[in-house]
Tab-separated table of C-alpha atoms and ligand atoms in Angstrom:
chain	number	residue	atom	x	y	z
A	935	MET	CA	2.378	-5.875	20.555
A	936	ARG	CA	-1.395	-5.422	20.819
A	937	ILE	CA	-2.912	-4.421	17.488
A	938	ALA	CA	-6.319	-3.250	16.270
A	939	ILE	CA	-7.379	-2.844	12.659
A	940	ASN	CA	-9.865	-0.125	11.727
A	941	GLY	CA	-11.508	-0.807	8.344
A	942	MET	CA	-11.719	-4.422	7.263
A	943	GLY	CA	-11.742	-3.916	3.497
A	944	ARG	CA	-9.254	-5.313	0.990
A	945	ILE	CA	-6.229	-4.098	2.939
A	946	GLY	CA	-7.544	-4.667	6.483
A	947	ARG	CA	-8.562	-8.260	5.774
A	948	LEU	CA	-5.339	-9.174	4.008
A	949	LEU	CA	-3.380	-7.699	6.909
A	950	LEU	CA	-5.363	-9.760	9.389
A	951	ARG	CA	-4.717	-12.943	7.382
A	952	ARG	CA	-1.025	-12.245	7.541
A	953	LEU	CA	-0.575	-10.736	11.013
A	954	VAL	CA	-2.214	-13.605	12.895
A	955	LYS	CA	0.635	-15.835	11.731
A	956	ILE	CA	3.389	-13.641	13.140
A	957	GLU	CA	4.892	-14.519	16.482
A	958	GLY	CA	4.746	-11.763	19.079
A	959	LEU	CA	1.841	-9.897	17.496
A	960	GLU	CA	-1.659	-10.056	18.868
A	961	VAL	CA	-4.546	-8.701	16.800
A	962	VAL	CA	-6.906	-7.872	19.633
A	963	ALA	CA	-9.792	-6.268	17.737
A	964	VAL	CA	-11.038	-5.349	14.288
A	965	ASN	CA	-13.569	-2.626	13.563
A	966	ASP	CA	-15.767	-1.997	10.543
A	967	ILE	CA	-19.247	-0.709	9.817
A	968	MET	CA	-20.258	-4.048	8.265
A	969	THR	CA	-21.944	-6.733	10.365
A	970	PRO	CA	-19.819	-9.403	12.078
A	971	ALA	CA	-21.359	-12.061	9.789
A	972	GLN	CA	-20.349	-10.105	6.686
A	973	LEU	CA	-16.874	-9.512	8.080
A	974	VAL	CA	-16.275	-13.170	8.889
A	975	TYR	CA	-17.612	-14.288	5.497
A	976	LEU	CA	-15.295	-11.878	3.633
A	977	GLN	CA	-12.393	-12.872	5.858
A	978	LYS	CA	-12.980	-16.496	4.919
A	979	TYR	CA	-13.596	-16.210	1.164
A	980	ASP	CA	-11.564	-13.969	-1.105
A	981	SER	CA	-12.044	-13.572	-4.856
A	982	VAL	CA	-8.404	-12.626	-5.445
A	983	TYR	CA	-6.398	-14.788	-3.024
A	984	GLY	CA	-8.823	-17.679	-2.565
A	985	ALA	CA	-10.373	-19.108	0.599
A	986	ALA	CA	-8.457	-18.726	3.862
A	987	GLU	CA	-6.056	-21.588	4.589
A	988	ASP	CA	-6.794	-21.321	8.294
A	989	GLU	CA	-10.082	-21.885	9.999
A	990	VAL	CA	-12.213	-18.712	10.132
A	991	ALA	CA	-15.443	-18.656	12.147
A	992	LEU	CA	-17.828	-16.432	14.058
A	993	GLU	CA	-18.150	-17.664	17.650
A	994	ASN	CA	-20.092	-15.785	20.325
A	995	GLY	CA	-19.822	-12.594	18.258
A	996	GLN	CA	-16.032	-12.909	18.009
A	997	LEU	CA	-13.826	-13.784	15.080
A	998	CYS	CA	-11.869	-17.004	15.415
A	999	ILE	CA	-8.997	-17.170	12.969
A	1000	ALA	CA	-6.025	-19.530	12.867
A	1001	GLY	CA	-6.755	-20.610	16.441
A	1002	LYS	CA	-6.863	-17.024	17.745
A	1003	THR	CA	-9.819	-14.968	18.929
A	1004	VAL	CA	-10.314	-11.396	17.744
A	1005	GLN	CA	-12.950	-9.032	19.089
A	1006	ILE	CA	-15.268	-7.612	16.391
A	1007	LEU	CA	-16.399	-3.996	16.786
A	1008	GLN	CA	-18.931	-2.106	14.693
A	1009	GLN	CA	-18.266	1.538	15.506
A	1010	PRO	CA	-18.142	4.207	12.754
A	1011	ASP	CA	-16.711	6.897	15.062
A	1012	PRO	CA	-13.054	6.184	15.934
A	1013	ALA	CA	-13.287	8.472	18.964
A	1014	LYS	CA	-15.647	5.935	20.545
A	1015	LEU	CA	-13.447	2.894	20.023
A	1016	PRO	CA	-12.366	1.139	23.251
A	1017	TRP	CA	-8.630	1.293	22.582
A	1018	LYS	CA	-7.743	2.367	26.120
A	1019	GLU	CA	-9.675	-0.457	27.697
A	1020	LEU	CA	-8.213	-2.963	25.206
A	1021	ASP	CA	-4.696	-1.595	25.825
A	1022	ILE	CA	-3.968	-1.146	22.114
A	1023	ASP	CA	-0.369	-0.378	21.146
A	1024	LEU	CA	-0.981	0.128	17.436
A	1025	VAL	CA	-4.030	0.867	15.288
A	1026	LEU	CA	-3.779	0.039	11.602
A	1027	GLU	CA	-6.045	2.672	10.073
A	1028	CYS	CA	-7.369	0.982	6.923
A	1029	THR	CA	-10.656	2.759	6.169
A	1030	GLY	CA	-9.066	5.375	3.907
A	1031	LEU	CA	-11.188	7.953	5.779
A	1032	PHE	CA	-9.041	9.255	8.644
A	1033	MET	CA	-5.919	10.422	6.897
A	1034	ASP	CA	-4.922	13.688	8.579
A	1035	SER	CA	-3.618	14.144	12.092
A	1036	ALA	CA	-7.021	15.287	13.362
A	1037	GLY	CA	-8.799	12.224	11.913
A	1038	ALA	CA	-6.143	9.607	12.658
A	1039	GLY	CA	-5.468	11.334	15.993
A	1040	THR	CA	-8.905	10.283	17.259
A	1041	HIS	CA	-7.452	6.780	17.698
A	1042	LEU	CA	-4.849	8.289	20.034
A	1043	GLN	CA	-7.528	10.159	21.943
A	1044	ALA	CA	-9.398	6.856	22.224
A	1045	GLY	CA	-6.343	5.428	23.975
A	1046	ALA	CA	-4.174	3.800	21.275
A	1047	ARG	CA	-0.432	4.453	21.563
A	1048	LYS	CA	0.325	4.679	17.841
A	1049	VAL	CA	-1.433	4.793	14.464
A	1050	LEU	CA	-0.130	3.437	11.173
A	1051	LEU	CA	-2.106	4.597	8.139
A	1052	SER	CA	-2.540	2.409	5.056
A	1053	THR	CA	-1.912	5.164	2.540
A	1054	THR	CA	-0.229	8.540	2.121
A	1055	GLY	CA	-1.714	10.766	4.780
A	1056	ALA	CA	-2.179	14.528	4.711
A	1057	PRO	CA	0.988	16.661	4.710
A	1058	ASP	CA	0.693	17.059	8.495
A	1059	ILE	CA	1.703	13.393	8.903
A	1060	PRO	CA	5.299	12.335	8.148
A	1061	LEU	CA	5.508	10.257	4.976
A	1062	CYS	CA	7.978	7.415	5.361
A	1063	ILE	CA	8.517	4.730	2.764
A	1064	TYR	CA	9.826	1.400	3.985
A	1065	GLY	CA	13.219	0.740	2.403
A	1066	PHE	CA	13.769	4.467	1.768
A	1067	ASN	CA	13.333	6.652	4.848
A	1068	GLN	CA	11.706	4.419	7.470
A	1069	HIS	CA	14.470	5.254	9.944
A	1070	GLN	CA	13.211	8.852	10.121
A	1071	VAL	CA	10.355	7.566	12.250
A	1072	SER	CA	11.258	8.063	15.882
A	1073	THR	CA	9.645	6.523	18.921
A	1074	GLY	CA	7.912	9.888	19.356
A	1075	SER	CA	6.114	9.703	15.967
A	1076	LEU	CA	2.584	8.828	17.002
A	1077	ILE	CA	1.012	8.716	13.536
A	1078	VAL	CA	2.929	7.250	10.627
A	1079	SER	CA	2.059	7.299	6.949
A	1080	PRO	CA	3.755	4.466	5.040
A	1081	GLY	CA	2.557	5.793	1.652
A	1082	GLY	CA	0.245	3.924	-0.695
A	1083	CYS	CA	1.042	1.060	-3.062
A	1084	MET	CA	1.942	3.368	-5.950
A	1085	THR	CA	4.207	5.546	-3.790
A	1086	ASN	CA	5.947	2.439	-2.452
A	1087	CYS	CA	6.650	1.237	-5.980
A	1088	SER	CA	7.763	4.530	-7.467
A	1089	THR	CA	9.888	5.988	-4.640
A	1090	HIS	CA	12.651	3.400	-4.992
A	1091	LEU	CA	12.661	3.535	-8.771
A	1092	ILE	CA	12.886	7.323	-8.860
A	1093	TYR	CA	15.601	7.282	-6.203
A	1094	LEU	CA	17.692	4.811	-8.188
A	1095	MET	CA	17.173	6.690	-11.472
A	1096	GLN	CA	18.366	9.831	-9.701
A	1097	SER	CA	21.843	8.313	-9.635
A	1098	ILE	CA	21.913	9.122	-13.372
A	1099	GLY	CA	20.062	12.439	-13.010
A	1100	ILE	CA	16.357	13.056	-13.651
A	1101	GLU	CA	15.172	16.147	-15.527
A	1102	ALA	CA	11.465	15.225	-15.341
A	1103	VAL	CA	9.277	12.156	-15.026
A	1104	HIS	CA	5.815	11.169	-16.212
A	1105	LEU	CA	4.277	8.158	-14.509
A	1106	ASN	CA	1.156	6.259	-15.499
A	1107	VAL	CA	0.210	3.498	-13.078
A	1108	VAL	CA	-1.966	0.994	-14.890
A	1109	HIS	CA	-3.926	-0.347	-11.942
A	1110	SER	CA	-6.707	-2.809	-11.178
A	1111	TYR	CA	-10.028	-1.266	-10.168
A	1112	THR	CA	-10.693	-0.612	-6.477
A	1113	SER	CA	-13.685	0.002	-4.217
A	1114	ARG	CA	-13.316	3.719	-4.911
A	1115	GLN	CA	-14.824	3.162	-8.373
A	1116	HIS	CA	-18.300	2.112	-9.430
A	1117	LEU	CA	-19.289	-1.296	-10.773
A	1118	VAL	CA	-22.007	0.219	-12.990
A	1119	ASP	CA	-22.236	3.820	-14.180
A	1120	GLY	CA	-23.193	6.219	-11.393
A	1121	PRO	CA	-22.533	9.720	-10.077
A	1122	HIS	CA	-19.072	10.403	-8.659
A	1123	LYS	CA	-17.292	13.692	-7.978
A	1124	ASP	CA	-14.518	12.442	-10.253
A	1125	MET	CA	-16.732	11.690	-13.293
A	1126	ARG	CA	-14.604	8.844	-14.633
A	1127	ARG	CA	-14.444	7.008	-11.287
A	1128	GLY	CA	-18.236	6.783	-11.570
A	1129	ARG	CA	-18.046	4.756	-14.802
A	1130	ALA	CA	-18.449	0.969	-14.883
A	1131	ALA	CA	-15.070	-0.306	-13.678
A	1132	ALA	CA	-15.071	-3.622	-15.534
A	1133	GLU	CA	-16.135	-2.112	-18.848
A	1134	SER	CA	-13.497	0.492	-19.642
A	1135	VAL	CA	-9.913	1.580	-19.389
A	1136	ILE	CA	-10.379	4.535	-17.006
A	1137	PRO	CA	-7.803	7.272	-16.386
A	1138	VAL	CA	-8.251	8.822	-12.939
A	1139	PRO	CA	-6.375	11.647	-11.236
A	1140	VAL	CA	-4.208	10.696	-8.287
A	1141	ASP	CA	-2.202	12.679	-5.720
A	1142	LEU	CA	0.888	10.540	-6.275
A	1143	ALA	CA	2.957	13.416	-7.699
A	1144	GLU	CA	2.379	15.429	-4.496
A	1145	SER	CA	3.507	12.451	-2.392
A	1146	LEU	CA	6.622	11.972	-4.509
A	1147	GLU	CA	7.437	15.681	-4.342
A	1148	ARG	CA	7.353	15.432	-0.549
A	1149	LEU	CA	9.991	12.701	-0.783
A	1150	PHE	CA	12.001	14.339	-3.604
A	1151	PRO	CA	11.684	18.130	-3.121
A	1152	VAL	CA	14.394	18.609	-5.747
A	1153	LEU	CA	11.924	17.264	-8.360
A	1154	LYS	CA	9.123	19.690	-7.434
A	1155	GLY	CA	7.112	20.656	-10.525
A	1156	ARG	CA	8.868	17.981	-12.564
A	1157	ILE	CA	6.744	14.933	-11.744
A	1158	HIS	CA	3.421	14.191	-13.434
A	1159	THR	CA	1.305	11.190	-12.442
A	1160	VAL	CA	-1.937	9.573	-13.518
A	1161	THR	CA	-3.406	6.156	-12.855
A	1162	THR	CA	-5.299	4.218	-15.487
A	1163	ARG	CA	-7.783	1.794	-13.992
A	1164	VAL	CA	-8.227	-1.395	-16.000
A	1165	PRO	CA	-10.780	-4.226	-15.794
A	1166	VAL	CA	-8.826	-6.609	-13.559
A	1167	ALA	CA	-9.392	-7.106	-9.828
A	1168	ASN	CA	-5.726	-7.164	-8.828
A	1169	GLY	CA	-2.287	-6.102	-10.018
A	1170	ALA	CA	-0.611	-2.991	-11.371
A	1171	LEU	CA	2.048	-1.889	-13.832
A	1172	ALA	CA	3.931	1.363	-13.213
A	1173	ASP	CA	4.919	2.862	-16.567
A	1174	PHE	CA	7.587	5.561	-16.178
A	1175	THR	CA	8.841	7.950	-18.829
A	1176	PHE	CA	11.949	9.731	-17.579
A	1177	GLN	CA	13.653	12.684	-19.210
A	1178	MET	CA	17.238	12.246	-18.040
A	1179	LYS	CA	19.928	14.876	-17.469
A	1180	ALA	CA	22.655	12.672	-18.916
A	1181	ASP	CA	23.034	10.080	-21.625
A	1182	THR	CA	22.339	6.543	-20.509
A	1183	SER	CA	21.620	3.105	-21.929
A	1184	VAL	CA	19.304	0.154	-21.395
A	1185	GLN	CA	22.298	-1.801	-20.068
A	1186	GLU	CA	23.217	0.863	-17.505
A	1187	ILE	CA	19.648	1.189	-16.236
A	1188	ASN	CA	18.995	-2.529	-16.016
A	1189	ARG	CA	22.305	-3.053	-14.245
A	1190	ILE	CA	21.325	-0.488	-11.588
A	1191	PHE	CA	18.046	-2.279	-10.876
A	1192	LYS	CA	19.447	-5.779	-11.093
A	1193	GLU	CA	22.193	-4.915	-8.603
A	1194	ALA	CA	19.842	-3.017	-6.282
A	1195	ALA	CA	17.392	-5.940	-6.244
A	1196	ALA	CA	20.205	-8.308	-5.254
A	1197	SER	CA	21.673	-6.065	-2.560
A	1198	GLU	CA	20.314	-3.126	-0.566
A	1199	TYR	CA	16.795	-3.408	-2.032
A	1200	LYS	CA	16.510	-7.173	-1.587
A	1201	GLY	CA	12.950	-7.972	-0.574
A	1202	ILE	CA	11.680	-4.556	-1.687
A	1203	ILE	CA	12.505	-4.537	-5.397
A	1204	ALA	CA	12.779	-7.556	-7.683
A	1205	TYR	CA	14.295	-7.606	-11.162
A	1206	THR	CA	13.385	-9.902	-14.014
A	1207	GLU	CA	13.531	-10.062	-17.783
A	1208	ASP	CA	10.793	-12.691	-17.951
A	1209	PRO	CA	7.823	-11.593	-20.080
A	1210	LEU	CA	5.448	-11.101	-17.138
A	1211	VAL	CA	1.790	-10.127	-17.129
A	1212	SER	CA	0.133	-8.670	-14.043
A	1213	ASN	CA	-1.313	-11.998	-12.894
A	1214	ASP	CA	2.240	-13.306	-12.504
A	1215	VAL	CA	2.835	-10.971	-9.554
A	1216	ARG	CA	-0.332	-11.895	-7.659
A	1217	GLY	CA	0.836	-12.667	-4.116
A	1218	ASN	CA	4.275	-11.165	-4.794
A	1219	THR	CA	5.762	-9.474	-1.724
A	1220	HIS	CA	7.896	-6.859	-3.520
A	1221	SER	CA	6.934	-3.201	-3.845
A	1222	ALA	CA	8.158	-3.247	-7.453
A	1223	VAL	CA	9.106	-5.994	-9.887
A	1224	VAL	CA	11.151	-4.258	-12.571
A	1225	GLU	CA	10.698	-5.941	-15.957
A	1226	GLY	CA	14.035	-5.223	-17.635
A	1227	SER	CA	13.026	-6.463	-21.097
A	1228	LEU	CA	10.664	-3.464	-21.280
A	1229	THR	CA	13.355	-0.865	-20.532
A	1230	ALA	CA	13.946	1.408	-23.523
A	1231	VAL	CA	16.110	4.463	-24.176
A	1232	THR	CA	15.530	7.036	-26.931
A	1233	GLY	CA	17.814	10.047	-26.790
A	1234	ARG	CA	17.641	11.038	-23.119
A	1235	MET	CA	14.177	9.608	-22.677
A	1236	VAL	CA	13.834	6.379	-20.715
A	1237	LYS	CA	10.940	3.965	-20.500
A	1238	LEU	CA	10.955	1.887	-17.314
A	1239	MET	CA	8.235	-0.540	-16.230
A	1240	ALA	CA	7.561	-2.350	-12.967
A	1241	PHE	CA	4.749	-4.640	-11.877
A	1242	PHE	CA	3.393	-4.881	-8.339
A	1243	ASP	CA	0.582	-6.551	-6.469
A	1244	ASN	CA	-1.215	-3.491	-5.146
A	1245	GLU	CA	-2.612	-5.501	-2.230
A	1246	TYR	CA	-0.089	-8.221	-1.358
A	1247	GLY	CA	3.045	-6.237	-2.168
A	1248	TYR	CA	1.663	-3.292	-0.243
A	1249	THR	CA	0.583	-5.234	2.832
A	1250	SER	CA	4.050	-6.821	2.847
A	1251	ARG	CA	5.465	-3.355	3.544
A	1252	VAL	CA	2.801	-2.662	6.179
A	1253	VAL	CA	3.830	-5.929	7.864
A	1254	ASP	CA	7.462	-4.709	7.735
A	1255	TRP	CA	6.308	-1.493	9.390
A	1256	VAL	CA	4.476	-3.354	12.137
A	1257	LYS	CA	7.628	-5.386	12.865
A	1258	LEU	CA	9.746	-2.221	12.922
A	1259	LEU	CA	7.355	-0.421	15.283
A	1260	LYS	CA	7.327	-3.496	17.508
A	1261	GLU	CA	11.142	-3.418	17.673
A	1262	GLN	CA	11.027	0.308	18.497
A	1263	GLN	CA	8.508	-0.360	21.241
A	1264	ALA	CA	10.709	-3.067	22.726
A	1265	SER	CA	13.859	-0.901	22.727
B	2082	NAD	N1	-6.815	-1.696	-2.384
B	2082	NAD	C1	-5.568	-1.365	-2.681
B	2082	NAD	O1	-4.994	-1.769	-3.677
B	2082	NAD	C2	-4.793	-0.457	-1.754
B	2082	NAD	C3	-3.392	-0.485	-1.783
B	2082	NAD	C4	-2.678	0.345	-0.926
B	2082	NAD	C5	-3.338	1.211	-0.086
B	2082	NAD	N2	-4.701	1.236	-0.092
B	2082	NAD	C6	-5.368	2.191	0.805
B	2082	NAD	O2	-5.917	1.482	1.910
B	2082	NAD	C7	-7.125	2.122	2.329
B	2082	NAD	C8	-8.254	1.098	2.280
B	2082	NAD	O3	-8.386	0.629	0.961
B	2082	NAD	P1	-9.211	-0.706	0.629
B	2082	NAD	O4	-8.939	-0.993	-0.806
B	2082	NAD	O5	-8.947	-1.734	1.664
B	2082	NAD	O6	-10.686	-0.133	0.773
B	2082	NAD	P2	-12.031	-0.939	1.047
B	2082	NAD	O7	-13.124	-0.073	0.537
B	2082	NAD	O8	-11.925	-2.325	0.544
B	2082	NAD	O9	-12.075	-0.982	2.645
B	2082	NAD	C9	-12.486	0.073	3.469
B	2082	NAD	C10	-13.228	-0.552	4.653
B	2082	NAD	O10	-13.490	0.476	5.609
B	2082	NAD	C11	-14.802	0.241	6.123
B	2082	NAD	N3	-15.295	1.485	6.700
B	2082	NAD	C12	-15.898	2.526	6.094
B	2082	NAD	N4	-16.200	3.480	6.991
B	2082	NAD	C13	-15.768	3.037	8.184
B	2082	NAD	C14	-15.765	3.591	9.491
B	2082	NAD	N5	-16.270	4.798	9.744
B	2082	NAD	N6	-15.237	2.872	10.496
B	2082	NAD	C15	-14.718	1.628	10.267
B	2082	NAD	N7	-14.682	1.058	9.036
B	2082	NAD	C16	-15.203	1.759	8.018
B	2082	NAD	C17	-15.593	-0.250	4.929
B	2082	NAD	O11	-16.772	-0.929	5.327
B	2082	NAD	C18	-14.581	-1.163	4.251
B	2082	NAD	O12	-14.672	-2.482	4.715
B	2082	NAD	C19	-7.321	3.309	1.377
B	2082	NAD	O13	-6.781	4.465	1.957
B	2082	NAD	C20	-6.504	2.934	0.166
B	2082	NAD	O14	-6.042	4.044	-0.571
B	2082	NAD	C21	-5.440	0.406	-0.881
């Protein structure tokens, strides 16, 4: 499968690191507005995951990585990307900019056969969470939204809690800062995102509830979400407060997650009672690591907490998606 990555930021670069090691996948080109020298430098050195294990170099304007050669493009307009000429099967859209079917569709017009977003797209793009409803994607689905890191964590947990019966849920995702915040105070349309990211605990609005309502229409109007950005560069903790429809217990809830993690959710959810901190899940491939020692029940209210690596855990699911789309292509 011939792949191109558009947007070589945190997610695009981590995907490239990982995809070049997978048999049968060829990353043909990467595109970003940064210069090739900047791109190669950031591909080589990473403040969160450390320097690349494989050789990374700029040679004749092309990126050499792990013995493979990848064409570097510097084109801000996706409509002008040479996907037809490069015979691209799949574009991984990782800029965060082209998230509706008109925007992401420009890759198709440019000649790519399929587009996989790296977040929850607009409602005009089917939202499919790996491990939940990935099989709803048919060979005819040309643009696929795999959800974002927070959606990937919370979908499975909400689904499993539904086996008891959810009245309502509040979710606060305590999350490392991202490039969509400021390093020092500055103007931003969401005032708090403009505040110095490493100086404060910063609540920011997020459209996670809308995404979850698309997946769980029965919970419409009964999900509230917020994300609290904290001064770490990586890692997240999803903090759920469920109002349940039926009585339950810590034992019942932990048993559900422990069993799910060992069976149908193996590889997607992990369960532990170790006293983790967010750094302990750096590089973890799961979408959610449920920390059972933090589960609490008061009346019909439940506290449930799960860690995830917002970058590594998330790109693990994108890699799963790429493999699935490759299988679909082959069949
Ligand atoms: N960082 C995370 O934890 C995380 C997790 C899951 C999903 N996501 C999603 O992935 C997407 C990317 O996030 P990120 O954290 O990698 O962002 P980022 O800011 O690190 O990367 C975005 C990249 O896109 C490039 N870019 C900007 N305009 C461009 C254009 N017109 N053409 C080509 N490239 C362009 C930027 O130069 C940058 O390198 C977002 O939608 C985000 O919500 C991020």
